[in-house]
PDB file of C-alpha atoms in Angstrom:
ATOM      1  CA  MET A   1     100.586  86.072 127.630  1.00 54.00           C
ATOM      2  CA  ALA A   2     104.043  84.907 126.502  1.00 56.00           C
ATOM      3  CA  THR A   3     104.238  83.846 122.891  1.00 64.00           C
ATOM      4  CA  PRO A   4     106.842  81.765 121.023  1.00 65.00           C
ATOM      5  CA  LEU A   5     107.626  84.843 118.922  1.00 65.00           C
ATOM      6  CA  ARG A   6     108.826  86.552 122.077  1.00 64.00           C
ATOM      7  CA  ASP A   7     112.395  85.683 120.980  1.00 71.00           C
ATOM      8  CA  ASP A   8     111.899  86.034 117.223  1.00 75.00           C
ATOM      9  CA  LYS A   9     113.954  88.874 115.766  1.00 80.00           C
ATOM     10  CA  LEU A  10     113.158  88.046 112.150  1.00 85.00           C
ATOM     11  CA  PHE A  11     111.639  91.487 111.598  1.00 90.00           C
ATOM     12  CA  GLY A  12     114.127  93.428 113.706  1.00 88.00           C
ATOM     13  CA  SER A  13     112.892  92.779 117.213  1.00 91.00           C
ATOM     14  CA  PRO A  14     110.584  90.306 118.921  1.00 92.00           C
ATOM     15  CA  ARG A  15     107.962  92.987 119.562  1.00 94.00           C
ATOM     16  CA  ARG A  16     108.072  94.133 115.939  1.00 95.00           C
ATOM     17  CA  THR A  17     107.551  90.544 114.814  1.00 94.00           C
ATOM     18  CA  GLU A  18     104.627  90.157 117.213  1.00 95.00           C
ATOM     19  CA  VAL A  19     103.028  93.363 115.962  1.00 96.00           C
ATOM     20  CA  LEU A  20     103.268  92.279 112.340  1.00 97.00           C
ATOM     21  CA  VAL A  21     101.943  88.782 112.989  1.00 95.00           C
ATOM     22  CA  LEU A  22      99.102  90.093 115.130  1.00 95.00           C
ATOM     23  CA  ILE A  23      98.097  92.607 112.447  1.00 96.00           C
ATOM     24  CA  ALA A  24      98.112  89.799 109.880  1.00 96.00           C
ATOM     25  CA  LEU A  25      95.862  87.706 112.135  1.00 94.00           C
ATOM     26  CA  LEU A  26      93.487  90.574 112.880  1.00 94.00           C
ATOM     27  CA  GLU A  27      93.545  91.869 109.273  1.00 93.00           C
ATOM     28  CA  GLU A  28      92.659  95.347 110.498  1.00 94.00           C
ATOM     29  CA  THR A  29      93.282  96.932 113.880  1.00 96.00           C
ATOM     30  CA  TYR A  30      94.224 100.210 115.529  1.00 95.00           C
ATOM     31  CA  PRO A  31      97.094 101.255 117.809  1.00 96.00           C
ATOM     32  CA  GLY A  32      95.019 101.141 121.006  1.00 95.00           C
ATOM     33  CA  GLU A  33      94.012  97.546 120.358  1.00 94.00           C
ATOM     34  CA  LEU A  34      97.626  96.490 119.817  1.00 96.00           C
ATOM     35  CA  VAL A  35      98.597  98.230 123.064  1.00 96.00           C
ATOM     36  CA  ARG A  36      95.836  96.385 124.922  1.00 95.00           C
ATOM     37  CA  LEU A  37      96.351  92.942 123.408  1.00 94.00           C
ATOM     38  CA  LEU A  38     100.143  92.962 123.684  1.00 95.00           C
ATOM     39  CA  ASP A  39     100.126  94.730 127.051  1.00 94.00           C
ATOM     40  CA  ALA A  40     102.725  97.081 125.625  1.00 95.00           C
ATOM     41  CA  SER A  41     103.357 100.772 126.060  1.00 96.00           C
ATOM     42  CA  LYS A  42     101.628 103.088 123.624  1.00 96.00           C
ATOM     43  CA  ALA A  43     104.941 104.756 122.790  1.00 97.00           C
ATOM     44  CA  SER A  44     106.600 101.481 121.797  1.00 96.00           C
ATOM     45  CA  ILE A  45     103.665 100.401 119.621  1.00 97.00           C
ATOM     46  CA  LEU A  46     103.484 103.778 117.885  1.00 96.00           C
ATOM     47  CA  TYR A  47     107.237 103.701 117.266  1.00 96.00           C
ATOM     48  CA  ILE A  48     106.987 100.275 115.657  1.00 97.00           C
ATOM     49  CA  VAL A  49     103.852 101.093 113.674  1.00 97.00           C
ATOM     50  CA  ASP A  50     105.227 104.379 112.346  1.00 94.00           C
ATOM     51  CA  GLY A  51     108.398 102.618 111.253  1.00 93.00           C
ATOM     52  CA  LEU A  52     106.465  99.917 109.420  1.00 95.00           C
ATOM     53  CA  VAL A  53     104.271 102.535 107.731  1.00 94.00           C
ATOM     54  CA  ALA A  54     107.396 104.371 106.593  1.00 90.00           C
ATOM     55  CA  GLU A  55     108.719 101.088 105.205  1.00 90.00           C
ATOM     56  CA  GLY A  56     105.546 100.746 103.128  1.00 91.00           C
ATOM     57  CA  VAL A  57     104.637  97.474 104.834  1.00 95.00           C
ATOM     58  CA  LEU A  58     101.672  98.798 106.836  1.00 97.00           C
ATOM     59  CA  ALA A  59      98.845 101.021 105.662  1.00 96.00           C
ATOM     60  CA  SER A  60      97.502 103.611 108.093  1.00 95.00           C
ATOM     61  CA  ARG A  61      94.139 105.227 107.385  1.00 93.00           C
ATOM     62  CA  PRO A  62      92.395 107.777 109.602  1.00 91.00           C
ATOM     63  CA  LEU A  63      88.908 106.934 110.864  1.00 87.00           C
ATOM     64  CA  GLY A  64      87.499 109.550 113.198  1.00 89.00           C
ATOM     65  CA  ARG A  65      89.967 109.981 116.027  1.00 87.00           C
ATOM     66  CA  THR A  66      91.796 106.727 115.480  1.00 89.00           C
ATOM     67  CA  ARG A  67      93.632 105.190 112.605  1.00 93.00           C
ATOM     68  CA  ARG A  68      93.052 101.839 111.044  1.00 95.00           C
ATOM     69  CA  LEU A  69      96.104  99.685 110.498  1.00 97.00           C
ATOM     70  CA  SER A  70      96.505  96.802 108.095  1.00 97.00           C
ATOM     71  CA  LEU A  71      99.188  95.185 106.004  1.00 97.00           C
ATOM     72  CA  ASP A  72      99.486  97.432 102.963  1.00 95.00           C
ATOM     73  CA  PRO A  73      98.086  95.417 100.050  1.00 93.00           C
ATOM     74  CA  ARG A  74      99.972  97.724  97.680  1.00 93.00           C
ATOM     75  CA  TYR A  75     103.337  96.544  99.016  1.00 93.00           C
ATOM     76  CA  PHE A  76     104.906  94.682  96.124  1.00 90.00           C
ATOM     77  CA  ALA A  77     105.504  91.535  98.167  1.00 93.00           C
ATOM     78  CA  ALA A  78     102.237  91.840 100.128  1.00 94.00           C
ATOM     79  CA  PRO A  79     100.834  88.343  99.370  1.00 94.00           C
ATOM     80  CA  GLU A  80     104.121  86.654 100.256  1.00 95.00           C
ATOM     81  CA  LEU A  81     104.578  88.707 103.425  1.00 96.00           C
ATOM     82  CA  ARG A  82     101.019  88.010 104.557  1.00 96.00           C
ATOM     83  CA  ALA A  83     101.470  84.277 103.923  1.00 96.00           C
ATOM     84  CA  LEU A  84     104.695  84.239 105.969  1.00 96.00           C
ATOM     85  CA  LEU A  85     103.125  86.155 108.850  1.00 96.00           C
ATOM     86  CA  LEU A  86     100.072  83.904 108.933  1.00 94.00           C
ATOM     87  CA  ARG A  87     102.368  80.871 108.908  1.00 94.00           C
ATOM     88  CA  LEU A  88     104.267  82.305 111.868  1.00 93.00           C
ATOM     89  CA  GLY A  89     100.958  83.051 113.558  1.00 92.00           C
ATOM     90  CA  ALA A  90      99.744  79.503 112.991  1.00 89.00           C
ATOM     91  CA  GLY A  91     102.662  78.279 115.068  1.00 88.00           C
ATOM     92  CA  ASP A  92     102.044  80.687 117.916  1.00 89.00           C
ATOM     93  CA  ARG A  93      99.098  79.714 120.098  1.00 88.00           C
ATOM     94  CA  GLY A  94      99.735  82.672 122.358  1.00 90.00           C
ATOM     95  CA  LEU A  95      99.258  85.202 119.599  1.00 90.00           C
ATOM     96  CA  GLN A  96      96.256  83.285 118.320  1.00 89.00           C
ATOM     97  CA  ALA A  97      94.737  83.549 121.783  1.00 89.00           C
ATOM     98  CA  LEU A  98      95.404  87.281 121.865  1.00 89.00           C
ATOM     99  CA  ALA A  99      93.769  87.742 118.473  1.00 90.00           C
ATOM    100  CA  ALA A 100      90.795  85.685 119.648  1.00 88.00           C
ATOM    101  CA  ARG A 101      90.134  88.182 122.425  1.00 84.00           C
ATOM    102  CA  ARG A 102      88.780  90.528 119.840  1.00 81.00           C
ATOM    103  CA  ARG A 103      85.121  90.299 119.012  1.00 75.00           C
ATOM    104  CA  SER A 104      84.452  91.927 115.658  1.00 72.00           C
ATOM    105  CA  ARG A 105      81.181  90.439 114.474  1.00 75.00           C
ATOM    106  CA  PRO A 106      78.139  92.710 114.596  1.00 75.00           C
ATOM    107  CA  ARG A 107      76.383  93.130 117.946  1.00 72.00           C
ATOM    108  CA  ARG A 108      73.224  95.052 118.707  1.00 77.00           C
ATOM    109  CA  LYS A 109      73.814  98.205 120.702  1.00 77.00           C
ATOM    110  CA  GLY A 110      73.142  97.698 124.414  1.00 75.00           C
ATOM    111  CA  LYS A 111      73.323  93.907 124.301  1.00 70.00           C
ATOM    112  CA  PRO A 112      75.714  92.573 126.968  1.00 66.00           C
ATOM    113  CA  LEU A 113      79.003  91.153 125.627  1.00 60.00           C
TER     114      LEU A 113
ATOM    115  CA  MET B   1     115.024 128.947  88.464  1.00 64.00           C
ATOM    116  CA  THR B   2     114.648 128.550  92.178  1.00 86.00           C
ATOM    117  CA  ILE B   3     111.698 126.966  93.939  1.00 92.00           C
ATOM    118  CA  GLY B   4     109.337 129.561  95.340  1.00 91.00           C
ATOM    119  CA  ARG B   5     105.813 130.081  96.582  1.00 92.00           C
ATOM    120  CA  ASP B   6     104.423 130.258  93.037  1.00 93.00           C
ATOM    121  CA  SER B   7     106.292 127.316  91.551  1.00 95.00           C
ATOM    122  CA  SER B   8     103.973 124.700  90.065  1.00 95.00           C
ATOM    123  CA  LEU B   9     104.161 121.028  90.992  1.00 96.00           C
ATOM    124  CA  ARG B  10     105.649 120.308  87.595  1.00 96.00           C
ATOM    125  CA  GLU B  11     108.347 122.941  88.062  1.00 96.00           C
ATOM    126  CA  VAL B  12     109.216 121.669  91.530  1.00 97.00           C
ATOM    127  CA  ALA B  13     109.315 118.087  90.281  1.00 97.00           C
ATOM    128  CA  PHE B  14     111.740 119.003  87.508  1.00 97.00           C
ATOM    129  CA  GLU B  15     113.946 120.954  89.943  1.00 97.00           C
ATOM    130  CA  VAL B  16     114.085 118.155  92.481  1.00 97.00           C
ATOM    131  CA  CYS B  17     114.623 115.341  89.993  1.00 97.00           C
ATOM    132  CA  THR B  18     117.356 117.278  88.190  1.00 96.00           C
ATOM    133  CA  ALA B  19     119.150 118.152  91.429  1.00 95.00           C
ATOM    134  CA  LEU B  20     119.002 114.541  92.612  1.00 94.00           C
ATOM    135  CA  ASP B  21     120.206 113.304  89.246  1.00 93.00           C
ATOM    136  CA  ALA B  22     123.189 115.641  89.438  1.00 92.00           C
ATOM    137  CA  ALA B  23     123.941 114.155  92.864  1.00 90.00           C
ATOM    138  CA  GLY B  24     123.895 110.651  91.412  1.00 89.00           C
ATOM    139  CA  VAL B  25     120.422 109.785  92.687  1.00 90.00           C
ATOM    140  CA  GLN B  26     117.876 108.354  90.277  1.00 92.00           C
ATOM    141  CA  ALA B  27     114.398 109.208  91.533  1.00 95.00           C
ATOM    142  CA  VAL B  28     111.107 108.418  89.790  1.00 97.00           C
ATOM    143  CA  LEU B  29     108.008 110.472  90.537  1.00 98.00           C
ATOM    144  CA  SER B  30     105.003 108.315  91.401  1.00 97.00           C
ATOM    145  CA  GLY B  31     101.688 108.712  93.256  1.00 95.00           C
ATOM    146  CA  GLY B  32      99.487 111.774  92.941  1.00 95.00           C
ATOM    147  CA  GLY B  33     102.449 113.873  91.812  1.00 96.00           C
ATOM    148  CA  ALA B  34     102.931 111.820  88.651  1.00 97.00           C
ATOM    149  CA  ALA B  35      99.173 111.870  88.026  1.00 97.00           C
ATOM    150  CA  THR B  36      99.215 115.671  88.349  1.00 96.00           C
ATOM    151  CA  VAL B  37     102.001 115.987  85.770  1.00 97.00           C
ATOM    152  CA  HIS B  38     100.031 113.806  83.355  1.00 97.00           C
ATOM    153  CA  ALA B  39      96.661 115.507  83.985  1.00 95.00           C
ATOM    154  CA  PRO B  40      97.438 119.006  85.342  1.00 91.00           C
ATOM    155  CA  ARG B  41      94.042 120.462  84.496  1.00 85.00           C
ATOM    156  CA  ALA B  42      92.156 117.857  86.496  1.00 85.00           C
ATOM    157  CA  ILE B  43      94.433 116.901  89.391  1.00 81.00           C
ATOM    158  CA  GLN B  44      96.286 118.978  91.954  1.00 85.00           C
ATOM    159  CA  SER B  45      98.403 117.063  94.412  1.00 88.00           C
ATOM    160  CA  PHE B  46     100.713 118.708  96.929  1.00 92.00           C
ATOM    161  CA  ASP B  47     102.741 115.574  97.567  1.00 91.00           C
ATOM    162  CA  LEU B  48     105.699 114.591  95.481  1.00 95.00           C
ATOM    163  CA  ASP B  49     106.519 110.937  96.085  1.00 95.00           C
ATOM    164  CA  PHE B  50     109.824 109.945  94.566  1.00 95.00           C
ATOM    165  CA  ILE B  51     110.952 106.336  94.546  1.00 94.00           C
ATOM    166  CA  LEU B  52     114.718 106.043  94.503  1.00 89.00           C
ATOM    167  CA  THR B  53     115.835 103.418  92.030  1.00 82.00           C
ATOM    168  CA  PHE B  54     119.451 103.934  92.982  1.00 73.00           C
ATOM    169  CA  ARG B  55     120.253 104.890  96.551  1.00 68.00           C
ATOM    170  CA  PRO B  56     123.643 106.482  97.128  1.00 65.00           C
ATOM    171  CA  PRO B  57     124.937 107.652 100.514  1.00 64.00           C
ATOM    172  CA  GLU B  58     121.990 109.494 102.044  1.00 63.00           C
ATOM    173  CA  ASN B  59     123.976 112.667 102.709  1.00 77.00           C
ATOM    174  CA  GLU B  60     124.373 113.444  99.034  1.00 80.00           C
ATOM    175  CA  ALA B  61     120.630 113.369  98.373  1.00 82.00           C
ATOM    176  CA  ALA B  62     119.922 115.392 101.510  1.00 86.00           C
ATOM    177  CA  ARG B  63     122.514 117.985 100.535  1.00 89.00           C
ATOM    178  CA  ALA B  64     120.999 118.335  97.059  1.00 90.00           C
ATOM    179  CA  LEU B  65     117.565 118.925  98.605  1.00 92.00           C
ATOM    180  CA  GLU B  66     118.905 121.432 101.116  1.00 93.00           C
ATOM    181  CA  VAL B  67     120.367 123.489  98.293  1.00 93.00           C
ATOM    182  CA  LEU B  68     116.850 123.681  96.817  1.00 95.00           C
ATOM    183  CA  GLY B  69     115.481 124.942 100.136  1.00 95.00           C
ATOM    184  CA  TYR B  70     114.052 121.682 101.487  1.00 95.00           C
ATOM    185  CA  ARG B  71     114.493 120.586 105.092  1.00 93.00           C
ATOM    186  CA  ARG B  72     113.767 117.149 106.478  1.00 91.00           C
ATOM    187  CA  GLU B  73     110.920 116.858 109.008  1.00 90.00           C
ATOM    188  CA  GLY B  74     110.339 113.229 109.985  1.00 86.00           C
ATOM    189  CA  VAL B  75     109.809 111.221 106.821  1.00 84.00           C
ATOM    190  CA  GLU B  76     109.071 114.208 104.603  1.00 90.00           C
ATOM    191  CA  TYR B  77     110.891 117.247 103.290  1.00 93.00           C
ATOM    192  CA  ARG B  78     109.287 120.676 103.598  1.00 95.00           C
ATOM    193  CA  HIS B  79     110.233 123.753 101.628  1.00 95.00           C
ATOM    194  CA  LEU B  80     110.709 127.162 103.153  1.00 90.00           C
ATOM    195  CA  SER B  81     108.116 128.757 100.852  1.00 94.00           C
ATOM    196  CA  SER B  82     106.657 126.149  98.487  1.00 95.00           C
ATOM    197  CA  PRO B  83     103.601 124.130  99.617  1.00 95.00           C
ATOM    198  CA  PHE B  84     104.806 120.991  97.853  1.00 96.00           C
ATOM    199  CA  LEU B  85     106.088 118.243 100.168  1.00 95.00           C
ATOM    200  CA  LEU B  86     108.649 115.653  99.179  1.00 95.00           C
ATOM    201  CA  GLU B  87     108.559 112.064 100.329  1.00 93.00           C
ATOM    202  CA  PHE B  88     110.722 109.135  99.419  1.00 91.00           C
ATOM    203  CA  PRO B  89     108.662 105.999 100.023  1.00 90.00           C
ATOM    204  CA  ARG B  90     110.588 102.779 100.296  1.00 86.00           C
ATOM    205  CA  GLY B  91     111.004 101.081  96.910  1.00 85.00           C
ATOM    206  CA  PRO B  92     111.125  99.127  94.799  1.00 91.00           C
ATOM    207  CA  LEU B  93     109.170 100.929  92.122  1.00 95.00           C
ATOM    208  CA  ALA B  94     106.084  98.770  91.741  1.00 95.00           C
ATOM    209  CA  VAL B  95     102.341  98.747  91.289  1.00 95.00           C
ATOM    210  CA  GLY B  96     100.839  95.937  93.291  1.00 91.00           C
ATOM    211  CA  GLY B  97     102.863  92.830  92.508  1.00 90.00           C
ATOM    212  CA  ASP B  98     104.377  94.203  89.296  1.00 94.00           C
ATOM    213  CA  LEU B  99     107.873  95.626  89.504  1.00 95.00           C
ATOM    214  CA  ILE B 100     108.307  98.636  87.214  1.00 96.00           C
ATOM    215  CA  GLU B 101     111.566  98.764  85.296  1.00 93.00           C
ATOM    216  CA  ASP B 102     110.618 101.242  82.574  1.00 96.00           C
ATOM    217  CA  TRP B 103     109.477 104.760  83.181  1.00 97.00           C
ATOM    218  CA  GLU B 104     109.162 107.996  81.278  1.00 97.00           C
ATOM    219  CA  THR B 105     111.790 110.741  81.243  1.00 98.00           C
ATOM    220  CA  LEU B 106     110.669 114.253  80.312  1.00 98.00           C
ATOM    221  CA  ARG B 107     113.373 116.711  79.359  1.00 97.00           C
ATOM    222  CA  THR B 108     113.679 120.436  78.957  1.00 94.00           C
ATOM    223  CA  ALA B 109     116.813 122.241  77.797  1.00 92.00           C
ATOM    224  CA  ASP B 110     118.629 121.670  81.077  1.00 95.00           C
ATOM    225  CA  GLN B 111     116.319 119.656  83.294  1.00 97.00           C
ATOM    226  CA  LEU B 112     114.799 116.210  83.469  1.00 98.00           C
ATOM    227  CA  LEU B 113     112.005 114.428  85.251  1.00 98.00           C
ATOM    228  CA  HIS B 114     111.650 110.665  85.638  1.00 98.00           C
ATOM    229  CA  LEU B 115     108.042 109.643  86.282  1.00 98.00           C
ATOM    230  CA  LEU B 116     105.621 106.770  85.886  1.00 98.00           C
ATOM    231  CA  THR B 117     104.196 106.351  82.398  1.00 98.00           C
ATOM    232  CA  PRO B 118     100.512 107.297  82.037  1.00 98.00           C
ATOM    233  CA  THR B 119      99.572 103.596  82.047  1.00 98.00           C
ATOM    234  CA  ASP B 120     101.500 102.942  85.259  1.00 98.00           C
ATOM    235  CA  SER B 121     100.239 106.167  86.806  1.00 98.00           C
ATOM    236  CA  CYS B 122      96.716 104.889  86.173  1.00 97.00           C
ATOM    237  CA  ARG B 123      97.605 101.536  87.736  1.00 98.00           C
ATOM    238  CA  ASP B 124      99.175 103.312  90.716  1.00 97.00           C
ATOM    239  CA  ARG B 125      96.010 105.342  91.311  1.00 96.00           C
ATOM    240  CA  LEU B 126      93.768 102.332  90.774  1.00 97.00           C
ATOM    241  CA  SER B 127      95.747 100.391  93.365  1.00 96.00           C
ATOM    242  CA  ALA B 128      94.458 102.716  96.098  1.00 93.00           C
ATOM    243  CA  PHE B 129      90.917 102.363  94.737  1.00 95.00           C
ATOM    244  CA  TYR B 130      91.132  98.586  94.527  1.00 95.00           C
ATOM    245  CA  HIS B 131      92.489  98.041  98.021  1.00 93.00           C
ATOM    246  CA  PHE B 132      91.040 100.944 100.013  1.00 92.00           C
ATOM    247  CA  ALA B 133      87.926 101.887  98.014  1.00 91.00           C
ATOM    248  CA  ASP B 134      89.469 105.341  97.638  1.00 92.00           C
ATOM    249  CA  ARG B 135      87.265 106.960  95.033  1.00 91.00           C
ATOM    250  CA  SER B 136      89.391 110.093  94.740  1.00 91.00           C
ATOM    251  CA  SER B 137      92.105 107.809  93.390  1.00 93.00           C
ATOM    252  CA  LEU B 138      89.583 106.287  90.976  1.00 94.00           C
ATOM    253  CA  LYS B 139      88.802 109.785  89.737  1.00 93.00           C
ATOM    254  CA  GLN B 140      92.497 110.519  89.281  1.00 94.00           C
ATOM    255  CA  ALA B 141      92.943 107.330  87.247  1.00 96.00           C
ATOM    256  CA  CYS B 142      90.052 108.449  85.027  1.00 95.00           C
ATOM    257  CA  ASP B 143      91.607 111.922  84.733  1.00 95.00           C
ATOM    258  CA  VAL B 144      94.979 110.524  83.643  1.00 96.00           C
ATOM    259  CA  ARG B 145      93.268 108.346  81.061  1.00 96.00           C
ATOM    260  CA  ALA B 146      91.221 111.327  79.784  1.00 95.00           C
ATOM    261  CA  ALA B 147      94.334 113.521  79.547  1.00 95.00           C
ATOM    262  CA  ALA B 148      96.383 110.914  77.710  1.00 95.00           C
ATOM    263  CA  PRO B 149      93.939 108.517  76.030  1.00 95.00           C
ATOM    264  CA  ASP B 150      96.481 107.247  73.515  1.00 96.00           C
ATOM    265  CA  ARG B 151      99.108 106.604  76.173  1.00 97.00           C
ATOM    266  CA  VAL B 152      97.070 104.617  78.672  1.00 97.00           C
ATOM    267  CA  ASP B 153      96.954 100.962  77.692  1.00 97.00           C
ATOM    268  CA  LEU B 154      93.683  99.624  79.043  1.00 97.00           C
ATOM    269  CA  GLU B 155      94.578  96.046  78.128  1.00 97.00           C
ATOM    270  CA  VAL B 156      97.722  96.196  80.282  1.00 98.00           C
ATOM    271  CA  ILE B 157      95.618  97.576  83.127  1.00 98.00           C
ATOM    272  CA  ARG B 158      92.963  94.905  82.634  1.00 98.00           C
ATOM    273  CA  GLU B 159      95.508  92.077  82.793  1.00 97.00           C
ATOM    274  CA  TRP B 160      97.172  93.573  85.882  1.00 97.00           C
ATOM    275  CA  SER B 161      93.785  94.062  87.544  1.00 97.00           C
ATOM    276  CA  ASP B 162      92.975  90.406  86.957  1.00 97.00           C
ATOM    277  CA  ARG B 163      96.304  89.377  88.502  1.00 95.00           C
ATOM    278  CA  GLU B 164      95.482  91.544  91.505  1.00 93.00           C
ATOM    279  CA  GLY B 165      92.089  89.840  91.751  1.00 94.00           C
ATOM    280  CA  ARG B 166      90.266  93.106  91.007  1.00 95.00           C
ATOM    281  CA  GLY B 167      88.688  92.420  87.644  1.00 96.00           C
ATOM    282  CA  GLU B 168      85.302  93.621  88.846  1.00 95.00           C
ATOM    283  CA  ALA B 169      86.683  96.943  90.081  1.00 96.00           C
ATOM    284  CA  PHE B 170      88.473  97.380  86.746  1.00 97.00           C
ATOM    285  CA  GLU B 171      85.121  97.058  84.983  1.00 96.00           C
ATOM    286  CA  GLU B 172      83.828  99.958  87.080  1.00 95.00           C
ATOM    287  CA  PHE B 173      86.869 102.018  86.044  1.00 96.00           C
ATOM    288  CA  LEU B 174      86.236 101.095  82.419  1.00 95.00           C
ATOM    289  CA  ARG B 175      82.567 102.100  82.619  1.00 94.00           C
ATOM    290  CA  LEU B 176      83.581 105.491  84.025  1.00 93.00           C
ATOM    291  CA  VAL B 177      86.230 105.961  81.327  1.00 93.00           C
ATOM    292  CA  GLU B 178      83.654 105.225  78.647  1.00 91.00           C
ATOM    293  CA  ALA B 179      81.209 107.639  80.311  1.00 87.00           C
ATOM    294  CA  GLY B 180      83.793 110.424  80.270  1.00 81.00           C
ATOM    295  CA  GLY B 181      85.153 110.128  83.810  1.00 75.00           C
ATOM    296  CA  ILE B 182      83.910 111.521  87.107  1.00 75.00           C
ATOM    297  CA  ASP B 183      82.753 115.127  87.269  1.00 72.00           C
ATOM    298  CA  PRO B 184      84.659 117.380  89.667  1.00 65.00           C
ATOM    299  CA  TRP B 185      82.710 118.358  92.739  1.00 58.00           C
TER     300      TRP B 185
END
């Protein structure tokens, strides 16, 4: 789904901006989910994520065979960055729709989705 | 001395900081490395995270590290024989929302080491506990406090914790400090 941030290079590239805003909306995610929701290549998402981790903006924590990604709350401007990203997300119905595809509330095992 | 297989974290930290300083790079040791220097009997980190407070042309810093035997691999620097890794996380030097403008400088006859003060080292460790429930970081904060009880200002940490919205987690830290810390496993 095309999103208004498709042309937004505020954070270096449109895709990088989308990744950051989507992570802010989801609060916590993992690379595979970003690949699926953004219909992007795994290599491009990993490149962006690794760069943002190196910048100290994202936190990456291993969980089993995947890694959980979130905005790093230890980043010194974390509250301001999160507020900006959520503001950008509020103006992007496409990204909101992508984030809404995720179901994260508890569900009994075996119950149909 | 040169960095070798048997060099301690403290020795490596002094070597690296001194070499960078001579190259015009001011680097402050933070993270588990700083905690290890403050509480060497309780903590053993193998990561040396230096925050650069002044960033000159990158080549000069890289050259200084190469002379010490470090080679860049991705975002970290590995030594030919020492197990201690160097990383240079993006600054500024901060704990949570507080920028840090004062740090400690240890000196020997011909070397120096800039590092977080014990109070800020505690805050740095607590930050990982507050935001990621990382209890090994909580233990390290307790260890730093136990190793330097007169140099860890609990009131400063309490006020910062409140600003970070983690007053309740600070109370847990305080209870552990008063109980003598967390036993090693």
